[in-house]
Amino acid sequence: MPFIDEILKYKSVSFVGMEKNTGKTETLNYVLSGLCSYNGVRVGITSIGIDGEKTDQVTKTQKPEINISKDTLFITSEHFYKQKEIISNILSISKKGTSLGRLITAEAITQGKVLLAGASNTIWLKETIKELHNYKADVVLVDGALSRKSFGSPSITDAMILSTGAALSINLNTLVQKTNFVYRMTQLESIEKSLTKKLQDIDSGIYAIDSNGKVIDLDIPSILMIEQFKDRIFSYGKRIFVSGIITDRLIDFLKVQKSINEIEIIVKDFTRIFCKPENIDSYFKKGGKLKVVQPTNIIAITVNPTSPSGYNLNSKTLIDELKKHIPIPIYNIKEI
Amino acid sequence: MTLKQAIEKHNGLKFIVEQFNIYSSIGRKALLSTSYLKDKALLSSKHLIIEGCQNYISEPINIKTLSKVRKILSYLNDISGTLNILKQNQILDDVSLFEIKQFAIACSKIKSLIFDISNYLPKSNKEDLTIPDLSNVIKILDPEGLLLSQFYIYNAYSKELTEKRKLWEIAKKENNEEKAFSLYLETQELEDKIRERLSNELNEYVDSLKTAIKVVGDIDIYFALAEYFQKNNYIKPVFSTTNKISYKQLTYPPLLHRLEKENKHYQPIDITLTNKPCLVTGANMAGKTILLKSLWLCQYLIQFGFFIPAQKAQVILVEDILTSIGDHQNEHEGLSSYASEIILLNEIIQKVKQGKEYLVLIDELARTTNPTEGVALVDSFLNIMSNKSSYSITTTHYSGIKTECYRLRVKGFIPNKTQTKLSLKDIPNQIDYSLIEDKEQKVPNEALNLASLLGIDEEFIEKARELIK
């Protein structure tokens, strides 16, 4: 299993779906079952935030539980812990809580099903991954999320697997274009190391980075209010760090600036970019730069050619089309 | 009154309490609910425990032990809520059972680490920091005897459960989902029965566990206090056998901290008081308000059982501390500063008249009204305080207060240094903050000197000088 061998090269791997029902959980279960055939590999697993109930509230489809094997370490909330169908040993309880209770770290005594929940912000997520490593996990899998609302970034893991599929669009071209765009965003250049340390734990606000690398709070409450503060934004130079998300509105504003080829926008990571592909492209074309604090190491893409409504794309065509643009392994895990 | 309420009233107290190194959430909660005490015996025994802990940590070998204890304290969960559930005969879930087990194991570790702490404590308090024996609790939750901070419903609890779990595993391996699910439900039922049994067995130990919570909280607090007071040279107050309060080299820690940071000199002060009303005069910026705040702070520290920032202290215990310090405008909405102040003062007078002993601290009484009536009000207030058992310190800028009282004056500007122009920052270096007894009714006229030192408009100051002549 080449896919599984690749995963074992990393200490932590996140799984991110471009949309609900793009097969992220199947991918995770596939990897878990693959890893359990490797003797002596201890797996730890957690999630970012709370990923809803057993049944998906939006589509009313069954939310698949994660199937873990004996000795696997897992982290979930108190609420989900009670719903587990597995014998497991509690190892620790977090002091902080989520809306579904505190986080439980446990070890599976038998094989069985669990629902995952996890840390709700990046700093806490790092701590939980570290905790699983402290309990001797060789590799930690993170059930990630691509969401505006999520403060936890899957990019902090050593590697990432992206799931895409017909749930995103049943139009092949659109699906390929959207997936390719996300892939390209994961390949954005990252900023210099000296600056990373200063920016990685900032969770709110908009900042200028001056020529000496000094980080200055621009005191702009939200990027949505950019037009009201346009006199202020470039008062310390053209390097701007946006700690939250960036949208088309910001890009539209930047595109009409005279000095656009000097502008460099820095975001936390690719999950913070919520812009139309064509808009970002025209920003790039005019000379604008976009960098990330946290680079993302995307190692594979999985596809689910079936949409929740039952529409089927041709799996091979889909993979072939994606491969024309994306130079990393792409699988339909149901066909491996 | 609890410490939590007191730190809301006095930011100097808050400043100190925030620096205590408390490691457990149990300790933090217990510290904030410390009560204001008037009982000499209780306070003395607290002092003895603090001293015992200071002796304990003065031995280098014990410092290592303490850091191990603190590591355990830092991850200790407060299980009070779980114990209340248990007390109501409810059945605990695995998470709660885990918490009790983790707590009991942690307690037993702390207990064995500081097994000799009682040797450092006075006879009357020998067992105060001794955690009750929780080995039976651990036994209930550790049927395999592994002594690990982990928990699940172990096979060792029931042969029937072990058998059912085996069958469930087989059904899962055979992919017989229906059978597996029904066996899963059967194991759940058996597990619930075991949880019920464990909860019943644990019920007997709720009191021991509650005592353990209290004691680990105390251990955390007393070591934090012992360490802080030692490091910052706080001393144990001595309870006065007369009606005399006296402080030698009293400091106000928040100010000391700030001046040290700015590399500036801090001048501690000496003061002795009786229940004869005390009137303090002195120039502006001469530290009168800080004096009152220091006395207020120390009284709190004393009555919460803490040590105090002085070199020597003879103290008394009071019912409460009644204060009128600062601008009153916000306190009673819609009233002028004067009205607010006088209403507050009335409350103080009513309490004092009831005869109990209070510490009364009044800053610049009646300063917000005209000087003629102001002087009369100060005089009258001192008169009321004269034959009461309360201790009062009143500061004023008014001359001509006639009531017989104990008069203190801040020495103020050091004469030969007051010639040059000064910036606001330099002024503290030019002031001698020590208190001297004053027999005169006249207050020093230093407002004009101070103003000219600050470079205020010359015409303005000179005219005022002429008028005084």
PDB file of N, CA and C in Angstrom, chain A residues 47-128:
ATOM      1  N   SER A  47      -9.490  15.308  16.258  1.00  0.00           N
ATOM      2  CA  SER A  47     -10.212  16.068  15.261  1.00  0.00           C
ATOM      3  C   SER A  47     -10.047  17.549  15.584  1.00  0.00           C
ATOM      4  N   ILE A  48     -10.446  18.393  14.650  1.00  0.00           N
ATOM      5  CA  ILE A  48     -10.430  19.828  14.947  1.00  0.00           C
ATOM      6  C   ILE A  48     -11.852  20.234  15.280  1.00  0.00           C
ATOM      7  N   GLY A  49     -12.043  20.765  16.476  1.00  0.00           N
ATOM      8  CA  GLY A  49     -13.364  21.216  16.887  1.00  0.00           C
ATOM      9  C   GLY A  49     -14.344  20.068  16.966  1.00  0.00           C
ATOM     10  N   ILE A  50     -15.617  20.411  16.918  1.00  0.00           N
ATOM     11  CA  ILE A  50     -16.636  19.386  16.988  1.00  0.00           C
ATOM     12  C   ILE A  50     -17.281  19.284  15.632  1.00  0.00           C
ATOM     13  N   ASP A  51     -17.332  18.078  15.137  1.00  0.00           N
ATOM     14  CA  ASP A  51     -17.781  17.925  13.762  1.00  0.00           C
ATOM     15  C   ASP A  51     -19.221  17.441  13.696  1.00  0.00           C
ATOM     16  N   GLY A  52     -20.041  17.939  14.609  1.00  0.00           N
ATOM     17  CA  GLY A  52     -21.461  17.634  14.499  1.00  0.00           C
ATOM     18  C   GLY A  52     -21.863  16.324  15.120  1.00  0.00           C
ATOM     19  N   GLU A  53     -23.070  15.909  14.855  1.00  0.00           N
ATOM     20  CA  GLU A  53     -23.638  14.729  15.487  1.00  0.00           C
ATOM     21  C   GLU A  53     -23.437  13.497  14.597  1.00  0.00           C
ATOM     22  N   LYS A  54     -24.021  12.409  15.076  1.00  0.00           N
ATOM     23  CA  LYS A  54     -23.909  11.161  14.321  1.00  0.00           C
ATOM     24  C   LYS A  54     -24.493  11.303  12.930  1.00  0.00           C
ATOM     25  N   THR A  55     -25.584  12.074  12.826  1.00  0.00           N
ATOM     26  CA  THR A  55     -26.183  12.302  11.527  1.00  0.00           C
ATOM     27  C   THR A  55     -25.897  13.727  11.094  1.00  0.00           C
ATOM     28  N   ASP A  56     -25.448  13.897   9.894  1.00  0.00           N
ATOM     29  CA  ASP A  56     -25.159  15.222   9.389  1.00  0.00           C
ATOM     30  C   ASP A  56     -26.443  16.047   9.354  1.00  0.00           C
ATOM     31  N   GLN A  57     -26.422  17.213  10.021  1.00  0.00           N
ATOM     32  CA  GLN A  57     -27.633  18.017  10.131  1.00  0.00           C
ATOM     33  C   GLN A  57     -28.095  18.565   8.777  1.00  0.00           C
ATOM     34  N   VAL A  58     -27.146  18.757   7.854  1.00  0.00           N
ATOM     35  CA  VAL A  58     -27.508  19.417   6.607  1.00  0.00           C
ATOM     36  C   VAL A  58     -28.142  18.436   5.637  1.00  0.00           C
ATOM     37  N   THR A  59     -27.444  17.333   5.397  1.00  0.00           N
ATOM     38  CA  THR A  59     -27.932  16.421   4.363  1.00  0.00           C
ATOM     39  C   THR A  59     -28.711  15.236   4.929  1.00  0.00           C
ATOM     40  N   LYS A  60     -28.738  15.125   6.266  1.00  0.00           N
ATOM     41  CA  LYS A  60     -29.427  14.020   6.944  1.00  0.00           C
ATOM     42  C   LYS A  60     -28.840  12.655   6.600  1.00  0.00           C
ATOM     43  N   THR A  61     -27.646  12.690   5.993  1.00  0.00           N
ATOM     44  CA  THR A  61     -27.004  11.399   5.755  1.00  0.00           C
ATOM     45  C   THR A  61     -26.264  10.990   7.029  1.00  0.00           C
ATOM     46  N   GLN A  62     -26.046   9.715   7.151  1.00  0.00           N
ATOM     47  CA  GLN A  62     -25.376   9.183   8.339  1.00  0.00           C
ATOM     48  C   GLN A  62     -23.930   9.676   8.380  1.00  0.00           C
ATOM     49  N   LYS A  63     -23.551  10.239   9.492  1.00  0.00           N
ATOM     50  CA  LYS A  63     -22.146  10.658   9.611  1.00  0.00           C
ATOM     51  C   LYS A  63     -21.331   9.442  10.020  1.00  0.00           C
ATOM     52  N   PRO A  64     -20.399   9.018   9.174  1.00  0.00           N
ATOM     53  CA  PRO A  64     -19.706   7.771   9.502  1.00  0.00           C
ATOM     54  C   PRO A  64     -18.840   7.936  10.740  1.00  0.00           C
ATOM     55  N   GLU A  65     -18.914   6.933  11.572  1.00  0.00           N
ATOM     56  CA  GLU A  65     -18.038   6.939  12.727  1.00  0.00           C
ATOM     57  C   GLU A  65     -16.661   6.457  12.285  1.00  0.00           C
ATOM     58  N   ILE A  66     -15.686   6.729  13.128  1.00  0.00           N
ATOM     59  CA  ILE A  66     -14.328   6.316  12.805  1.00  0.00           C
ATOM     60  C   ILE A  66     -14.097   4.950  13.442  1.00  0.00           C
ATOM     61  N   ASN A  67     -13.548   4.066  12.660  1.00  0.00           N
ATOM     62  CA  ASN A  67     -13.313   2.715  13.149  1.00  0.00           C
ATOM     63  C   ASN A  67     -11.845   2.564  13.528  1.00  0.00           C
ATOM     64  N   ILE A  68     -11.584   2.373  14.801  1.00  0.00           N
ATOM     65  CA  ILE A  68     -10.177   2.298  15.212  1.00  0.00           C
ATOM     66  C   ILE A  68      -9.841   0.905  15.742  1.00  0.00           C
ATOM     67  N   SER A  69      -8.571   0.594  15.682  1.00  0.00           N
ATOM     68  CA  SER A  69      -8.167  -0.746  16.115  1.00  0.00           C
ATOM     69  C   SER A  69      -7.605  -0.696  17.535  1.00  0.00           C
ATOM     70  N   LYS A  70      -7.387  -1.872  18.086  1.00  0.00           N
ATOM     71  CA  LYS A  70      -6.833  -2.030  19.432  1.00  0.00           C
ATOM     72  C   LYS A  70      -5.545  -1.208  19.568  1.00  0.00           C
ATOM     73  N   ASP A  71      -5.369  -0.638  20.743  1.00  0.00           N
ATOM     74  CA  ASP A  71      -4.168   0.150  21.079  1.00  0.00           C
ATOM     75  C   ASP A  71      -4.116   1.537  20.452  1.00  0.00           C
ATOM     76  N   THR A  72      -5.081   1.864  19.592  1.00  0.00           N
ATOM     77  CA  THR A  72      -5.083   3.204  19.013  1.00  0.00           C
ATOM     78  C   THR A  72      -5.433   4.217  20.104  1.00  0.00           C
ATOM     79  N   LEU A  73      -4.736   5.343  20.073  1.00  0.00           N
ATOM     80  CA  LEU A  73      -5.049   6.418  21.010  1.00  0.00           C
ATOM     81  C   LEU A  73      -6.044   7.345  20.339  1.00  0.00           C
ATOM     82  N   PHE A  74      -7.009   7.837  21.075  1.00  0.00           N
ATOM     83  CA  PHE A  74      -7.911   8.813  20.462  1.00  0.00           C
ATOM     84  C   PHE A  74      -8.314   9.879  21.456  1.00  0.00           C
ATOM     85  N   ILE A  75      -8.672  11.032  20.873  1.00  0.00           N
ATOM     86  CA  ILE A  75      -9.145  12.147  21.698  1.00  0.00           C
ATOM     87  C   ILE A  75     -10.540  12.493  21.222  1.00  0.00           C
ATOM     88  N   THR A  76     -11.450  12.626  22.163  1.00  0.00           N
ATOM     89  CA  THR A  76     -12.788  13.074  21.801  1.00  0.00           C
ATOM     90  C   THR A  76     -13.396  13.817  22.987  1.00  0.00           C
ATOM     91  N   SER A  77     -14.617  14.331  22.802  1.00  0.00           N
ATOM     92  CA  SER A  77     -15.239  15.082  23.896  1.00  0.00           C
ATOM     93  C   SER A  77     -15.929  14.127  24.861  1.00  0.00           C
ATOM     94  N   GLU A  78     -16.214  14.617  26.053  1.00  0.00           N
ATOM     95  CA  GLU A  78     -16.936  13.823  27.055  1.00  0.00           C
ATOM     96  C   GLU A  78     -18.244  13.279  26.480  1.00  0.00           C
ATOM     97  N   HIS A  79     -18.937  14.154  25.750  1.00  0.00           N
ATOM     98  CA  HIS A  79     -20.237  13.803  25.193  1.00  0.00           C
ATOM     99  C   HIS A  79     -20.123  12.633  24.211  1.00  0.00           C
ATOM    100  N   PHE A  80     -19.156  12.729  23.296  1.00  0.00           N
ATOM    101  CA  PHE A  80     -18.981  11.663  22.320  1.00  0.00           C
ATOM    102  C   PHE A  80     -18.373  10.408  22.955  1.00  0.00           C
ATOM    103  N   TYR A  81     -17.618  10.607  24.022  1.00  0.00           N
ATOM    104  CA  TYR A  81     -16.978   9.454  24.652  1.00  0.00           C
ATOM    105  C   TYR A  81     -18.031   8.461  25.140  1.00  0.00           C
ATOM    106  N   LYS A  82     -19.133   9.026  25.638  1.00  0.00           N
ATOM    107  CA  LYS A  82     -20.204   8.158  26.149  1.00  0.00           C
ATOM    108  C   LYS A  82     -20.883   7.367  25.026  1.00  0.00           C
ATOM    109  N   GLN A  83     -20.783   7.865  23.796  1.00  0.00           N
ATOM    110  CA  GLN A  83     -21.464   7.193  22.687  1.00  0.00           C
ATOM    111  C   GLN A  83     -20.589   6.161  21.979  1.00  0.00           C
ATOM    112  N   LYS A  84     -19.384   5.970  22.453  1.00  0.00           N
ATOM    113  CA  LYS A  84     -18.446   5.068  21.767  1.00  0.00           C
ATOM    114  C   LYS A  84     -18.961   3.628  21.788  1.00  0.00           C
ATOM    115  N   GLU A  85     -18.634   2.865  20.759  1.00  0.00           N
ATOM    116  CA  GLU A  85     -18.952   1.436  20.751  1.00  0.00           C
ATOM    117  C   GLU A  85     -17.638   0.686  20.753  1.00  0.00           C
ATOM    118  N   ILE A  86     -16.965   0.761  21.873  1.00  0.00           N
ATOM    119  CA  ILE A  86     -15.618   0.238  21.964  1.00  0.00           C
ATOM    120  C   ILE A  86     -15.271   0.159  23.449  1.00  0.00           C
ATOM    121  N   ILE A  87     -14.364  -0.736  23.796  1.00  0.00           N
ATOM    122  CA  ILE A  87     -13.851  -0.726  25.170  1.00  0.00           C
ATOM    123  C   ILE A  87     -12.575   0.095  25.148  1.00  0.00           C
ATOM    124  N   SER A  88     -12.536   1.123  25.970  1.00  0.00           N
ATOM    125  CA  SER A  88     -11.352   1.984  25.931  1.00  0.00           C
ATOM    126  C   SER A  88     -11.002   2.489  27.310  1.00  0.00           C
ATOM    127  N   ASN A  89      -9.719   2.770  27.470  1.00  0.00           N
ATOM    128  CA  ASN A  89      -9.132   3.123  28.757  1.00  0.00           C
ATOM    129  C   ASN A  89      -8.886   4.629  28.789  1.00  0.00           C
ATOM    130  N   ILE A  90      -9.494   5.337  29.747  1.00  0.00           N
ATOM    131  CA  ILE A  90      -9.282   6.788  29.836  1.00  0.00           C
ATOM    132  C   ILE A  90      -7.879   7.064  30.366  1.00  0.00           C
ATOM    133  N   LEU A  91      -7.148   7.919  29.676  1.00  0.00           N
ATOM    134  CA  LEU A  91      -5.787   8.245  30.114  1.00  0.00           C
ATOM    135  C   LEU A  91      -5.689   9.635  30.726  1.00  0.00           C
ATOM    136  N   SER A  92      -6.455  10.586  30.177  1.00  0.00           N
ATOM    137  CA  SER A  92      -6.431  11.927  30.769  1.00  0.00           C
ATOM    138  C   SER A  92      -7.642  12.727  30.311  1.00  0.00           C
ATOM    139  N   ILE A  93      -7.896  13.796  31.059  1.00  0.00           N
ATOM    140  CA  ILE A  93      -9.013  14.688  30.741  1.00  0.00           C
ATOM    141  C   ILE A  93      -8.458  16.104  30.673  1.00  0.00           C
ATOM    142  N   SER A  94      -8.875  16.853  29.657  1.00  0.00           N
ATOM    143  CA  SER A  94      -8.344  18.211  29.526  1.00  0.00           C
ATOM    144  C   SER A  94      -8.943  19.116  30.591  1.00  0.00           C
ATOM    145  N   LYS A  95      -8.240  20.202  30.893  1.00  0.00           N
ATOM    146  CA  LYS A  95      -8.791  21.179  31.822  1.00  0.00           C
ATOM    147  C   LYS A  95      -9.773  22.085  31.095  1.00  0.00           C
ATOM    148  N   LYS A  96      -9.411  22.447  29.861  1.00  0.00           N
ATOM    149  CA  LYS A  96     -10.295  23.308  29.075  1.00  0.00           C
ATOM    150  C   LYS A  96     -11.441  22.478  28.508  1.00  0.00           C
ATOM    151  N   GLY A  97     -12.532  23.150  28.164  1.00  0.00           N
ATOM    152  CA  GLY A  97     -13.664  22.419  27.623  1.00  0.00           C
ATOM    153  C   GLY A  97     -14.104  22.937  26.268  1.00  0.00           C
ATOM    154  N   THR A  98     -14.800  22.099  25.512  1.00  0.00           N
ATOM    155  CA  THR A  98     -15.467  22.520  24.283  1.00  0.00           C
ATOM    156  C   THR A  98     -16.955  22.564  24.602  1.00  0.00           C
ATOM    157  N   SER A  99     -17.774  22.913  23.615  1.00  0.00           N
ATOM    158  CA  SER A  99     -19.203  22.959  23.880  1.00  0.00           C
ATOM    159  C   SER A  99     -19.763  21.563  24.143  1.00  0.00           C
ATOM    160  N   LEU A 100     -18.999  20.541  23.800  1.00  0.00           N
ATOM    161  CA  LEU A 100     -19.459  19.173  24.084  1.00  0.00           C
ATOM    162  C   LEU A 100     -18.684  18.575  25.265  1.00  0.00           C
ATOM    163  N   GLY A 101     -18.175  19.431  26.112  1.00  0.00           N
ATOM    164  CA  GLY A 101     -17.472  18.941  27.292  1.00  0.00           C
ATOM    165  C   GLY A 101     -15.971  18.962  27.104  1.00  0.00           C
ATOM    166  N   ARG A 102     -15.282  18.479  28.127  1.00  0.00           N
ATOM    167  CA  ARG A 102     -13.824  18.465  28.076  1.00  0.00           C
ATOM    168  C   ARG A 102     -13.354  17.391  27.089  1.00  0.00           C
ATOM    169  N   LEU A 103     -12.068  17.436  26.779  1.00  0.00           N
ATOM    170  CA  LEU A 103     -11.535  16.429  25.854  1.00  0.00           C
ATOM    171  C   LEU A 103     -10.955  15.256  26.642  1.00  0.00           C
ATOM    172  N   ILE A 104     -11.309  14.056  26.188  1.00  0.00           N
ATOM    173  CA  ILE A 104     -10.831  12.830  26.828  1.00  0.00           C
ATOM    174  C   ILE A 104      -9.761  12.220  25.933  1.00  0.00           C
ATOM    175  N   THR A 105      -8.643  11.865  26.512  1.00  0.00           N
ATOM    176  CA  THR A 105      -7.648  11.090  25.773  1.00  0.00           C
ATOM    177  C   THR A 105      -7.769   9.648  26.249  1.00  0.00           C
ATOM    178  N   ALA A 106      -7.957   8.722  25.306  1.00  0.00           N
ATOM    179  CA  ALA A 106      -8.176   7.333  25.698  1.00  0.00           C
ATOM    180  C   ALA A 106      -7.439   6.392  24.751  1.00  0.00           C
ATOM    181  N   GLU A 107      -7.373   5.154  25.179  1.00  0.00           N
ATOM    182  CA  GLU A 107      -6.659   4.135  24.417  1.00  0.00           C
ATOM    183  C   GLU A 107      -7.633   2.995  24.166  1.00  0.00           C
ATOM    184  N   ALA A 108      -7.731   2.541  22.917  1.00  0.00           N
ATOM    185  CA  ALA A 108      -8.667   1.466  22.604  1.00  0.00           C
ATOM    186  C   ALA A 108      -8.152   0.134  23.153  1.00  0.00           C
ATOM    187  N   ILE A 109      -9.024  -0.556  23.886  1.00  0.00           N
ATOM    188  CA  ILE A 109      -8.665  -1.882  24.405  1.00  0.00           C
ATOM    189  C   ILE A 109      -9.052  -2.931  23.360  1.00  0.00           C
ATOM    190  N   THR A 110     -10.149  -2.615  22.624  1.00  0.00           N
ATOM    191  CA  THR A 110     -10.572  -3.500  21.535  1.00  0.00           C
ATOM    192  C   THR A 110     -10.725  -2.641  20.284  1.00  0.00           C
ATOM    193  N   GLN A 111     -11.034  -3.296  19.195  1.00  0.00           N
ATOM    194  CA  GLN A 111     -11.333  -2.557  17.972  1.00  0.00           C
ATOM    195  C   GLN A 111     -12.777  -2.074  18.065  1.00  0.00           C
ATOM    196  N   GLY A 112     -13.101  -0.930  17.470  1.00  0.00           N
ATOM    197  CA  GLY A 112     -14.490  -0.482  17.492  1.00  0.00           C
ATOM    198  C   GLY A 112     -14.664   0.941  16.984  1.00  0.00           C
ATOM    199  N   LYS A 113     -15.899   1.451  17.146  1.00  0.00           N
ATOM    200  CA  LYS A 113     -16.221   2.751  16.554  1.00  0.00           C
ATOM    201  C   LYS A 113     -16.213   3.880  17.582  1.00  0.00           C
ATOM    202  N   VAL A 114     -15.703   5.020  17.155  1.00  0.00           N
ATOM    203  CA  VAL A 114     -15.773   6.213  18.001  1.00  0.00           C
ATOM    204  C   VAL A 114     -16.172   7.415  17.159  1.00  0.00           C
ATOM    205  N   LEU A 115     -16.725   8.416  17.840  1.00  0.00           N
ATOM    206  CA  LEU A 115     -16.963   9.708  17.192  1.00  0.00           C
ATOM    207  C   LEU A 115     -15.879  10.644  17.714  1.00  0.00           C
ATOM    208  N   LEU A 116     -15.309  11.432  16.833  1.00  0.00           N
ATOM    209  CA  LEU A 116     -14.197  12.285  17.256  1.00  0.00           C
ATOM    210  C   LEU A 116     -14.615  13.728  17.499  1.00  0.00           C
ATOM    211  N   ALA A 117     -13.954  14.366  18.432  1.00  0.00           N
ATOM    212  CA  ALA A 117     -14.045  15.812  18.612  1.00  0.00           C
ATOM    213  C   ALA A 117     -12.659  16.236  19.060  1.00  0.00           C
ATOM    214  N   GLY A 118     -12.388  17.519  18.976  1.00  0.00           N
ATOM    215  CA  GLY A 118     -11.030  17.911  19.354  1.00  0.00           C
ATOM    216  C   GLY A 118     -10.893  19.372  19.683  1.00  0.00           C
ATOM    217  N   ALA A 119      -9.660  19.799  19.751  1.00  0.00           N
ATOM    218  CA  ALA A 119      -9.337  21.159  20.146  1.00  0.00           C
ATOM    219  C   ALA A 119      -9.952  22.163  19.180  1.00  0.00           C
ATOM    220  N   SER A 120     -10.367  23.303  19.710  1.00  0.00           N
ATOM    221  CA  SER A 120     -11.072  24.266  18.879  1.00  0.00           C
ATOM    222  C   SER A 120     -10.183  25.399  18.378  1.00  0.00           C
ATOM    223  N   ASN A 121      -8.914  25.408  18.755  1.00  0.00           N
ATOM    224  CA  ASN A 121      -8.015  26.404  18.172  1.00  0.00           C
ATOM    225  C   ASN A 121      -6.638  25.795  17.933  1.00  0.00           C
ATOM    226  N   THR A 122      -5.831  26.506  17.153  1.00  0.00           N
ATOM    227  CA  THR A 122      -4.564  25.936  16.683  1.00  0.00           C
ATOM    228  C   THR A 122      -3.597  25.622  17.826  1.00  0.00           C
ATOM    229  N   ILE A 123      -3.515  26.519  18.804  1.00  0.00           N
ATOM    230  CA  ILE A 123      -2.555  26.296  19.892  1.00  0.00           C
ATOM    231  C   ILE A 123      -2.932  25.033  20.673  1.00  0.00           C
ATOM    232  N   TRP A 124      -4.232  24.919  20.956  1.00  0.00           N
ATOM    233  CA  TRP A 124      -4.710  23.746  21.688  1.00  0.00           C
ATOM    234  C   TRP A 124      -4.517  22.473  20.852  1.00  0.00           C
ATOM    235  N   LEU A 125      -4.759  22.599  19.543  1.00  0.00           N
ATOM    236  CA  LEU A 125      -4.578  21.450  18.646  1.00  0.00           C
ATOM    237  C   LEU A 125      -3.136  20.951  18.708  1.00  0.00           C
ATOM    238  N   LYS A 126      -2.190  21.890  18.679  1.00  0.00           N
ATOM    239  CA  LYS A 126      -0.781  21.512  18.799  1.00  0.00           C
ATOM    240  C   LYS A 126      -0.547  20.745  20.097  1.00  0.00           C
ATOM    241  N   GLU A 127      -1.165  21.243  21.169  1.00  0.00           N
ATOM    242  CA  GLU A 127      -0.990  20.575  22.464  1.00  0.00           C
ATOM    243  C   GLU A 127      -1.554  19.158  22.450  1.00  0.00           C
ATOM    244  N   THR A 128      -2.716  18.985  21.810  1.00  0.00           N
ATOM    245  CA  THR A 128      -3.313  17.648  21.818  1.00  0.00           C
ATOM    246  C   THR A 128      -2.484  16.677  20.969  1.00  0.00           C
TER     247      THR A 128
END
